[in-house]
Coordinates of C-alpha atoms in Angstrom, one line a residue:
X290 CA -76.2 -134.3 19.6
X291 CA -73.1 -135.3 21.3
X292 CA -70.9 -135.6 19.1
X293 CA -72.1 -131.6 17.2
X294 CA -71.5 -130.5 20.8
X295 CA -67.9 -131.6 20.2
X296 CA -67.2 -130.0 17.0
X297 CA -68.8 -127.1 17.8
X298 CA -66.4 -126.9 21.0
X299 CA -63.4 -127.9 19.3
X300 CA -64.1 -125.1 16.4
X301 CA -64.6 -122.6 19.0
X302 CA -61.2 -123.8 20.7
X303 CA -59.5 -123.7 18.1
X304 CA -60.9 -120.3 16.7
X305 CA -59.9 -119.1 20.4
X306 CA -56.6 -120.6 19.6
X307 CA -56.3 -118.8 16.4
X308 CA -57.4 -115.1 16.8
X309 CA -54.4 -113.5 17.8
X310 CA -52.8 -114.8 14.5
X311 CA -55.9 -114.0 12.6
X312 CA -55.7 -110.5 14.0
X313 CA -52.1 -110.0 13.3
X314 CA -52.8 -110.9 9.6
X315 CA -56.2 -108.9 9.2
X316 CA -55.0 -105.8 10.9
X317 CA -53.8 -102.7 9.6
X318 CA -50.1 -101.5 9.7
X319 CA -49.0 -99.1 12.1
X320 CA -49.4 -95.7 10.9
X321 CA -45.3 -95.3 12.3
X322 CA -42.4 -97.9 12.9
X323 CA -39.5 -96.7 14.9
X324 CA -35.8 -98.4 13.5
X325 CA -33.0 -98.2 16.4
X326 CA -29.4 -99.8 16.2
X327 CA -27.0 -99.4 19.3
X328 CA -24.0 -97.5 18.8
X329 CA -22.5 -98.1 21.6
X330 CA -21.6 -100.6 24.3
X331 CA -23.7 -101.6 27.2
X332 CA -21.2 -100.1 29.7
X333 CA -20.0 -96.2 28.4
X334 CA -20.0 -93.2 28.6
X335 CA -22.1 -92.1 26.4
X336 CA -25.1 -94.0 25.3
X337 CA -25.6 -93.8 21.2
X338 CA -29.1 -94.9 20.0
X339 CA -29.9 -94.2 16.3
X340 CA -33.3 -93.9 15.5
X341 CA -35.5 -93.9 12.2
X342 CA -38.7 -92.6 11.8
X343 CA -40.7 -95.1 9.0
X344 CA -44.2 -93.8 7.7
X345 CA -45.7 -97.5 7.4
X346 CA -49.5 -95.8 7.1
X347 CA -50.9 -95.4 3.3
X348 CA -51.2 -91.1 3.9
X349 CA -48.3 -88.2 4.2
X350 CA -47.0 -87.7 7.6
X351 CA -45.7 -84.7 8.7
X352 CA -42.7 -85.1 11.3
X353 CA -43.6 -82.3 13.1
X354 CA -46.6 -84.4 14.2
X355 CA -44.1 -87.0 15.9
X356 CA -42.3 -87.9 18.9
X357 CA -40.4 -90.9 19.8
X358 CA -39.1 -92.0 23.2
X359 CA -36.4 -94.2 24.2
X360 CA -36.9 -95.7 27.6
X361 CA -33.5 -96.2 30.0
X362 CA -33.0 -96.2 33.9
X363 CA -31.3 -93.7 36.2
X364 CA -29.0 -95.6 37.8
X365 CA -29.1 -93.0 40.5
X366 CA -28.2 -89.9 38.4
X367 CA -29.7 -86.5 39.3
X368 CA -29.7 -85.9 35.8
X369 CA -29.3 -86.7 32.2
X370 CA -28.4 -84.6 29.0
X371 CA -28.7 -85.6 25.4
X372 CA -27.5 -83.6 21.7
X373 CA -28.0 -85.0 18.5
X374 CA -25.0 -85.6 16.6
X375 CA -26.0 -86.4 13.5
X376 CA -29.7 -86.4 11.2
X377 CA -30.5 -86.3 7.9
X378 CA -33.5 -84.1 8.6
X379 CA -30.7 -81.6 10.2
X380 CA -29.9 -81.8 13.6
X381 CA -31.6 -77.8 14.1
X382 CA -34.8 -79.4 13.7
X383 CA -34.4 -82.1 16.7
X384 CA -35.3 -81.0 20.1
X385 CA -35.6 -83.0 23.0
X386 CA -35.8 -83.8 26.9
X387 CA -35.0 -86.4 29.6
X388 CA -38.1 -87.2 31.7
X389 CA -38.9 -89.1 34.8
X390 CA -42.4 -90.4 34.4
X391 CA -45.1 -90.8 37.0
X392 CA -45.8 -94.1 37.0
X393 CA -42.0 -95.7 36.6
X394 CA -40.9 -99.5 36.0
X395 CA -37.4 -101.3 36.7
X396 CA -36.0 -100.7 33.3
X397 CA -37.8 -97.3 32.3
X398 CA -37.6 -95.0 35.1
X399 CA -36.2 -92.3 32.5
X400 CA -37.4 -91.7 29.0
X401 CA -35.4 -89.5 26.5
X402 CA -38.2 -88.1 24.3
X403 CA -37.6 -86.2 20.7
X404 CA -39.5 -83.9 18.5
X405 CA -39.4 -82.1 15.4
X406 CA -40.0 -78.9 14.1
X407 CA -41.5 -78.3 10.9
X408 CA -38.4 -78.0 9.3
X409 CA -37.9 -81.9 9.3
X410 CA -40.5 -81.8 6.2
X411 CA -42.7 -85.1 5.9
X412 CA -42.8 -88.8 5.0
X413 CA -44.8 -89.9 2.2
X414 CA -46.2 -93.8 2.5
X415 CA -43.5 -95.9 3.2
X416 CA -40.8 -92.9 3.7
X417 CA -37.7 -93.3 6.4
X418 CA -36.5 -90.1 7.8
X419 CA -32.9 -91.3 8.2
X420 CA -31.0 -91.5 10.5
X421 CA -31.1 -90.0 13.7
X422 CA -27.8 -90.1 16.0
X423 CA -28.7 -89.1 19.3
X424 CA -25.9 -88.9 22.6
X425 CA -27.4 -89.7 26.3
X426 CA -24.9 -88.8 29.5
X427 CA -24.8 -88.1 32.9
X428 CA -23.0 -84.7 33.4
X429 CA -21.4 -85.8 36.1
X430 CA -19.1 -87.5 33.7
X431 CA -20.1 -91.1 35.2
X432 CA -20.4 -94.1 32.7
X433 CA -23.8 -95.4 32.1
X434 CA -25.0 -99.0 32.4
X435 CA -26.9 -100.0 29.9
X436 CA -28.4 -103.5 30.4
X437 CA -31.4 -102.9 32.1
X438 CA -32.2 -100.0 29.6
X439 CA -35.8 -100.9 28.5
X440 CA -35.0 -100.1 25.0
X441 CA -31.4 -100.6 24.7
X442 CA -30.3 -104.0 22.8
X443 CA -26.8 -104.6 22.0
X444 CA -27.7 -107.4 19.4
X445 CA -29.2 -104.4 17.1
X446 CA -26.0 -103.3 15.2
X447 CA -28.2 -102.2 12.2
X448 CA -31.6 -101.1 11.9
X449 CA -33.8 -103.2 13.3
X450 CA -37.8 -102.4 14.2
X451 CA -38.0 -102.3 17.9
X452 CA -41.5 -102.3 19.9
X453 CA -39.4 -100.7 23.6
X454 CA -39.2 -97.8 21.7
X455 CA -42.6 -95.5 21.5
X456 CA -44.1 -93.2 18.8
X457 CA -47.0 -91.0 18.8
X458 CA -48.7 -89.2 16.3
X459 CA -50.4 -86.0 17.1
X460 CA -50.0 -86.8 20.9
X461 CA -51.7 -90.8 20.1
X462 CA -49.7 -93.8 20.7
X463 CA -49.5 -95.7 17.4
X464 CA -46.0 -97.8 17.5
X465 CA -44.2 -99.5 20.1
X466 CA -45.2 -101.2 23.7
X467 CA -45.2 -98.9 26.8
X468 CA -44.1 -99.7 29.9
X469 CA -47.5 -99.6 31.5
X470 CA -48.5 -101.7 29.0
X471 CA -50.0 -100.2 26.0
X472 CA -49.6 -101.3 22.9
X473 CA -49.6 -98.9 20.3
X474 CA -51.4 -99.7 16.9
X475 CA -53.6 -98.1 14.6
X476 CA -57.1 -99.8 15.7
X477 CA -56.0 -99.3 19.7
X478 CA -54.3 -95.9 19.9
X479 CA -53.7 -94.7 23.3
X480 CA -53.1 -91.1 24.4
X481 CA -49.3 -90.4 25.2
X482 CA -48.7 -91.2 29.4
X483 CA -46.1 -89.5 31.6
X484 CA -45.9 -86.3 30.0
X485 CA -47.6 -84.4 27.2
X486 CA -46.5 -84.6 23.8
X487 CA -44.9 -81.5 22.5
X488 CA -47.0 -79.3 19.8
X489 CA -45.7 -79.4 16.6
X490 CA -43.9 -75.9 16.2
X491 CA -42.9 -73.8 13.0
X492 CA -39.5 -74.0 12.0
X493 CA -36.6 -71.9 13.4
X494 CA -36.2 -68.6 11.6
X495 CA -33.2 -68.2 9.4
X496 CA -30.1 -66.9 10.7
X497 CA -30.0 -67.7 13.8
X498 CA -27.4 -70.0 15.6
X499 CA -27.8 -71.0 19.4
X500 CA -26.1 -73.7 21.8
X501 CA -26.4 -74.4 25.1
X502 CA -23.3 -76.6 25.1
X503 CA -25.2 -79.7 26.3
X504 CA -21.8 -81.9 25.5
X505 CA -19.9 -84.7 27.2
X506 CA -16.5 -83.0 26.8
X507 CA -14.2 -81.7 24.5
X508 CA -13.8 -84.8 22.3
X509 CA -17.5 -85.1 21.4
X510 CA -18.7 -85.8 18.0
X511 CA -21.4 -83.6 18.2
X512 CA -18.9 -80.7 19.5
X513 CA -17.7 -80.9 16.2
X514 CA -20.6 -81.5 14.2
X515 CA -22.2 -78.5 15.4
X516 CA -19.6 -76.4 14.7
X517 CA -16.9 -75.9 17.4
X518 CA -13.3 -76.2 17.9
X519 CA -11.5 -76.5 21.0
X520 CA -8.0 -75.3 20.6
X521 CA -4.6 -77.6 21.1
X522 CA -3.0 -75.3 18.4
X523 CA 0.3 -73.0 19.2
X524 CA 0.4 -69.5 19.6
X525 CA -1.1 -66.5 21.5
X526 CA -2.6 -64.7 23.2
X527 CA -0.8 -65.4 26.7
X528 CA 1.5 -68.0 27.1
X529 CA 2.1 -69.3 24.0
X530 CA 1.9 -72.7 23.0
X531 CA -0.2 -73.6 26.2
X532 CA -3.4 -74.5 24.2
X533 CA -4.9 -77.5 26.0
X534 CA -8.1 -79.5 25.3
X535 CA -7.8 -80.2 29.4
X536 CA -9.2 -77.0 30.6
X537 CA -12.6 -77.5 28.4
X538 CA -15.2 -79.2 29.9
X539 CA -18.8 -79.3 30.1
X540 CA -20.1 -79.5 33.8
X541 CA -23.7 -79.3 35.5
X542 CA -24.2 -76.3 37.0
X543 CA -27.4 -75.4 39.1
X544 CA -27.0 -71.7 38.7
X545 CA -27.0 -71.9 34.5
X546 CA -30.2 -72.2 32.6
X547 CA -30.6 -76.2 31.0
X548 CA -28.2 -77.1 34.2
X549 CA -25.2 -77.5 32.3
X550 CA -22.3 -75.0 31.1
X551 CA -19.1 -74.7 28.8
X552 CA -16.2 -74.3 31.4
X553 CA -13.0 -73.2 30.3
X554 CA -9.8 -73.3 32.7
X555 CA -6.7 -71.5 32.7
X556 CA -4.0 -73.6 35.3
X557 CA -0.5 -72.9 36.4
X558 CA 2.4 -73.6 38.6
X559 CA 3.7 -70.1 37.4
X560 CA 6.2 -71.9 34.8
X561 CA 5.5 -72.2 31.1
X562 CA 5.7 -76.3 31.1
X563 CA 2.6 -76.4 33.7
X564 CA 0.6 -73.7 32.2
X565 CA -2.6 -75.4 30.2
X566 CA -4.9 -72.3 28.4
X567 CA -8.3 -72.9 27.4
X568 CA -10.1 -72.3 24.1
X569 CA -13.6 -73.3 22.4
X570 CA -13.8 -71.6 18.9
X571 CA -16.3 -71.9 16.2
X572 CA -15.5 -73.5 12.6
X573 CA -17.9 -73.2 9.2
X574 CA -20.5 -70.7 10.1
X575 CA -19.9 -67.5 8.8
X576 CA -20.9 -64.5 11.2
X577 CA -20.5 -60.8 10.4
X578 CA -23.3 -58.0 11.2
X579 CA -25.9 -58.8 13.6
X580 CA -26.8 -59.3 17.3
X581 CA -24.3 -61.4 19.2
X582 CA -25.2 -62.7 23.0
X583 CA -23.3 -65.0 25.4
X584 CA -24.8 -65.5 29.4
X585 CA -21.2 -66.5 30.7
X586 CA -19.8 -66.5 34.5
X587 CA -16.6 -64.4 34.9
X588 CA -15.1 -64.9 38.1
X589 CA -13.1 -62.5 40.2
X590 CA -11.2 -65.2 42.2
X591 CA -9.3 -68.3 41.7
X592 CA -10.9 -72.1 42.1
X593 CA -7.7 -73.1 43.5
X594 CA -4.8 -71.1 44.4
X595 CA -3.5 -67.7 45.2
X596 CA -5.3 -65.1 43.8
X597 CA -3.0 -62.7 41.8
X598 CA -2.8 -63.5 38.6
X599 CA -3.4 -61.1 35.4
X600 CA -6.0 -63.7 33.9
X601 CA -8.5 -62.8 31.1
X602 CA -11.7 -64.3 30.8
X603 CA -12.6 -63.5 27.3
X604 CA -15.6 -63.7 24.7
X605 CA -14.8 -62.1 21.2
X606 CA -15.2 -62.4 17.5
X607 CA -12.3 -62.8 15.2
X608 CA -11.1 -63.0 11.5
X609 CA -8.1 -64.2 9.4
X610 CA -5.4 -61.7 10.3
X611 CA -5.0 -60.1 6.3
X612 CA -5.9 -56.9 4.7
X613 CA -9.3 -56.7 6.1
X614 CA -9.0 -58.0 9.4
X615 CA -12.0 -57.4 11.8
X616 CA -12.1 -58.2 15.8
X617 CA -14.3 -57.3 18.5
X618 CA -13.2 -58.2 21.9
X619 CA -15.0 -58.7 25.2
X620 CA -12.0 -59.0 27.9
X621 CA -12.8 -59.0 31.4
X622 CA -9.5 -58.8 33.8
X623 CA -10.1 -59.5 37.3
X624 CA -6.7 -58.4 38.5
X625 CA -6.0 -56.0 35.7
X626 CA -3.1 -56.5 33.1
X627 CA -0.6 -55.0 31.6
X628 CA 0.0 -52.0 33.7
X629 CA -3.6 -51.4 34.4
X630 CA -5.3 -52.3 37.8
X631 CA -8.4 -54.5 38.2
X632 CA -11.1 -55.5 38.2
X633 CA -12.1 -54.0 34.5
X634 CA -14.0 -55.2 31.2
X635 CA -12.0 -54.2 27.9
X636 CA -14.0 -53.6 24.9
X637 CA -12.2 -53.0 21.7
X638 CA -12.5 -52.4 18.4
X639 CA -9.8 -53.9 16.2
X640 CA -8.7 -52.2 12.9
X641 CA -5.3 -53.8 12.2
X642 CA -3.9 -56.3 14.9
X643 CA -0.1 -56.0 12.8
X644 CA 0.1 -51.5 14.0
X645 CA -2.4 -51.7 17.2
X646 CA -4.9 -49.6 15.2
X647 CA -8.1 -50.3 17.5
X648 CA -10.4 -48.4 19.8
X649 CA -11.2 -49.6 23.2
X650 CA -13.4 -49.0 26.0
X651 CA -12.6 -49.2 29.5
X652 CA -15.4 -50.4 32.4
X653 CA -13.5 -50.5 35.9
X654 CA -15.7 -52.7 37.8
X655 CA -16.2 -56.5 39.3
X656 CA -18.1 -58.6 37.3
X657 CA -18.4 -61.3 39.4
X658 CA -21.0 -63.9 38.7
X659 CA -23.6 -63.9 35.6
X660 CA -23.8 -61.6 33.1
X661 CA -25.5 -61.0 29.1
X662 CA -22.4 -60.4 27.1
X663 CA -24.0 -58.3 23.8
X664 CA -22.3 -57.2 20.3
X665 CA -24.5 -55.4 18.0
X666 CA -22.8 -54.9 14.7
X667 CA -25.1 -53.6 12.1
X668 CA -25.4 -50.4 9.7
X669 CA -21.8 -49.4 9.8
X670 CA -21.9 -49.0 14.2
X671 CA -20.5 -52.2 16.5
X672 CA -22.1 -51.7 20.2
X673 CA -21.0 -53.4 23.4
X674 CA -23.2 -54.2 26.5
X675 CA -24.1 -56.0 29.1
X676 CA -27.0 -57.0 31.1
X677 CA -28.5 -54.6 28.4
X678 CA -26.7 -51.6 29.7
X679 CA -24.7 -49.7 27.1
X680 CA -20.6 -49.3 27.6
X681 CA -19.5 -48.5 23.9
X682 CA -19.8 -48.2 19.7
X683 CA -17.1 -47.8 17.3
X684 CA -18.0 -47.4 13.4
X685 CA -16.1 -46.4 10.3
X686 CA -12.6 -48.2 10.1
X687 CA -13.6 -50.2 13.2
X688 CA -16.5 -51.5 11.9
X689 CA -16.0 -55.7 10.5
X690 CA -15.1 -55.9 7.4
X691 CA -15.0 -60.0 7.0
X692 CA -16.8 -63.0 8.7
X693 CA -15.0 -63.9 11.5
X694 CA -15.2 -67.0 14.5
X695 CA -16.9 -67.0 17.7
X696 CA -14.1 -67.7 20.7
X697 CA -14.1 -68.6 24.7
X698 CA -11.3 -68.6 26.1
X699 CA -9.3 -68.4 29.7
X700 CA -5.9 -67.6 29.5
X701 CA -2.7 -65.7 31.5
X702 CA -1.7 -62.7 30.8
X703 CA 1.8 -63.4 32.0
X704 CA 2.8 -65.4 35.1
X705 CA 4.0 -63.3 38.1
X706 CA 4.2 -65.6 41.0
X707 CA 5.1 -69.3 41.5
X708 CA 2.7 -71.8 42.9
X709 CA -0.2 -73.8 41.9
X710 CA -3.6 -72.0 40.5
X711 CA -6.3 -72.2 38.2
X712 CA -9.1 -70.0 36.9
X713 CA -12.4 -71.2 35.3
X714 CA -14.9 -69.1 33.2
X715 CA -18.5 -70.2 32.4
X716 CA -20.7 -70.1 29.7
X717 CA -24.1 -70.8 29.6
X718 CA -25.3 -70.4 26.1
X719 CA -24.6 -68.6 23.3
X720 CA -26.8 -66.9 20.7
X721 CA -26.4 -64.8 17.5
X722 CA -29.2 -63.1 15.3
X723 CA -27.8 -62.3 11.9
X724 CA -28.1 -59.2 10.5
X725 CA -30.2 -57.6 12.6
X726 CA -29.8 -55.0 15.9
X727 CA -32.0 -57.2 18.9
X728 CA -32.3 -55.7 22.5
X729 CA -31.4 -57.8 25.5
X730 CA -35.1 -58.5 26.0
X731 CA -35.5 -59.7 22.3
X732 CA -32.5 -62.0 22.8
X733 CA -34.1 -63.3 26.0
X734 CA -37.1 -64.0 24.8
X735 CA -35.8 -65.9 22.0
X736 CA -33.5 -68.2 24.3
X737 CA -36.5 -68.8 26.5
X738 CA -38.3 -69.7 23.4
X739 CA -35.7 -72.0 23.0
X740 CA -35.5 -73.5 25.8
X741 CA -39.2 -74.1 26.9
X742 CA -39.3 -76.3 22.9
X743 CA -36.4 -78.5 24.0
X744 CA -34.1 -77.1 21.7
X745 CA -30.0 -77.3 22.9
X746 CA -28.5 -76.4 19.1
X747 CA -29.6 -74.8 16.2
X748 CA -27.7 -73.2 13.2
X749 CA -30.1 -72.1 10.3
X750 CA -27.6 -69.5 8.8
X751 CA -27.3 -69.9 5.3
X752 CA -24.1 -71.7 4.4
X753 CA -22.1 -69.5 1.3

């Protein structure tokens, strides 16, 4: 009797002992694994995780359905702003948000959480998405520290499956461990903590490009990948050969929707070797008739300096100068220029920019602060507003006649006075709606859209 007492304790000891790798070889795959590799150093300033979606369940899984979260701490910032740089499913179908949860631990008091929109498509059974580059900053410009990052490993320089990063599936926790705890799995799924999952949401329509220029400055990769240049070319308009990549930056700003802007400066001494002009311009997308719409911040004094100077803060569309040139031109003068007084808004019409053959609109008026910069150009008739008010339509000869870039710029008209100065204009976000006439409240609605999904950048006009 003894000695069955004894086996029967030692088998249930040892069956204790042995459940957990039992389990783990009797249960079910994950329905998701999340693949992350570091991209970046555990001290910069930008943190780079790449992330890949695997469907490791035996059924189709939409990525709509999915969100991921990377867990990383504070370190005292107000805030935190993320773009995608690069993704195989196309970066216009990535949105995404920094979160502090409720219930917060040491090395996740901040997770950055991603979604998709239908557009990503699905996974069939054992399916990757790709990758997924992904940028994390402080707008404040200040370098991050990584090491206590919950999901941040420097070791992973390829793709490695990682558990500190969290997936659910139509709002259920199915891969990675949370920092409360949970573990998600297919036989133990746990509803999503700390904020709700987002919905999954239809595609974007197509033609339709928006930014919100969520960027770390001028030389980010995503800048470029989404379609912006920022100008250190020679030339005009102004003082030529002043084109500076110093004057572009990408500041938080309480007052702007998404609480971070595009900033362009214009600086001076009053000579030509100080003076440092400021351009962002687009690159690849092709934009002719339809609604464009810029919330931008003109400003009627300097940040630093005398005030004086015959600056133009300027938003405007713009083709190869040849045979069929097209330009419309937003240019808001403060202090006037050439020969005219200030404060006024010039909207023109540009037929030829070789013989002057344009037609132009004058508003004489301050528009300090921010304002809804609108082109409509569609059936033959280009109209200029703002805030939804009308000022102005030119058709026929003045009508585009070729795709042109999108340009934000800050520059001096000339320089009358010596002394240090600089100027900065603002700019929130901008949107365009191809092909089509929208109303201010159409366009509105549409960045609000935007914004309440996540969404920083999307391009979805066809590429010729």
């Amino acid at each position: 009797m003894f000695k069955t007492l004894l086996l029967v304790s030692a088998v249930a000891a040892g069956g204790l002992a042995l459940y957990p790798e039992w389990r783990a070889a009797h249960q079910a795959p994950p329905q998701l694994t999340i693949r992350y590799k570091a991209g970046s150093p555990a001290t910069a300033a930008v943190a780079q995780p790449w992330l890949e979606v695997v469907n490791t369940s035996d059924k189709r899984v939409r990525l709509s359905d999915v969100a991921v979260r990377y867990y990383f701490t504070g370190d005292g910032a107000s805030s935190y702003a993320f773009n995608c740089v690069k993704a195989a499913v196309g970066c216009s179908n990535i949105a995404g948000e920094t979160v502090a949860p409720a219930d917060p631990i040491p090395t996740a008091d901040h997770y950055l959480q991603i979604s998709f929109t239908t557009g990503a498509g699905s996974l069939a059974p054992g399916a990757k998405s790709g990758a997924i580059g992904l940028q994390l900053y402080r707008p404040d410009g200040r370098k991050l520290d990584q090491l206590d990052d919950r999901s941040f490993n420097a070791a992973d320089t390829t793709f490695q499956a990682s558990r500190t990063v969290t997936a659910y599936l139509r709002g259920v926790h199915v891969w990675g461990d949370e920092p409360t705890g949970s573990t998600g799995s297919t036989g133990h799924a746990a509803s999503a903590r700390g904020s709700s999952v987002p919905r999954p949401r239809p595609a974007h329509p197509r033609g339709i490009v928006f930014d919100d220029f969520h960027y770390s400055g001028p030389d980010d990769p995503a800048l470029h990948a989404h379609g912006w240049l920022v100008r250190t070319s020679p030339g005009g308009p102004g003082i030529h050969d002043t084109w500076s990549a110093a004057g572009v930056s990408f500041p938080a700003e309480k007052t702007a929707a998404g609480g971070q802007v595009l900033q362009l400066r214009a600086s001076t001494d009053g000579t030509k070797a100080s003076t440092k002009q400021a351009e962002v311009q687009s690159s690849g997308t092709h934009f002719l008739t339809g609604t464009y719409a810029a919330r931008i911040y003109f400003n009627d004094k300097p940040t630093s300096g005398r005030n004086g100077d015959h600056v133009n803060e300027s938003f405007y569309t713009i083709s190869p100068n040849n045979s069929r040139y097209s330009e419309l031109d937003n240019e808001y003068m403060p202090n006037g220029g050439w020969g005219a007084p200030g404060p006024k808004l010039d909207t023109t019409s540009w037929y030829s920019a070789d013989t002057g053959d344009r037609v132009t609109h004058k508003r004489v008026s301050s528009l300090q602060g921010w304002h809804t910069m609108m082109i409509t150009a569609v059936d033959g008739v280009a109209t200029y507003s703002v805030d939804g008010h009308k000022l102005f339509s030119s058709s026929g000869r003045y009508f585009p006649r070729q795709n042109m870039s999108i340009n934000f710029n800050t520059w001096f008209v000339d320089l009358p006075f010596t002394g240090p100065r600089s100027w900065d204009m603002q700019v929130n976000w901008f949107y365009y709606k191809a092909d089509k006439a929208q109303s201010l409240e159409d366009v509105q609605k549409a960045v609000n859209g935007l914004y309440d999904s996540g969404t920083h950048y999307i391009n979805t006009v066809p590429k010729h």
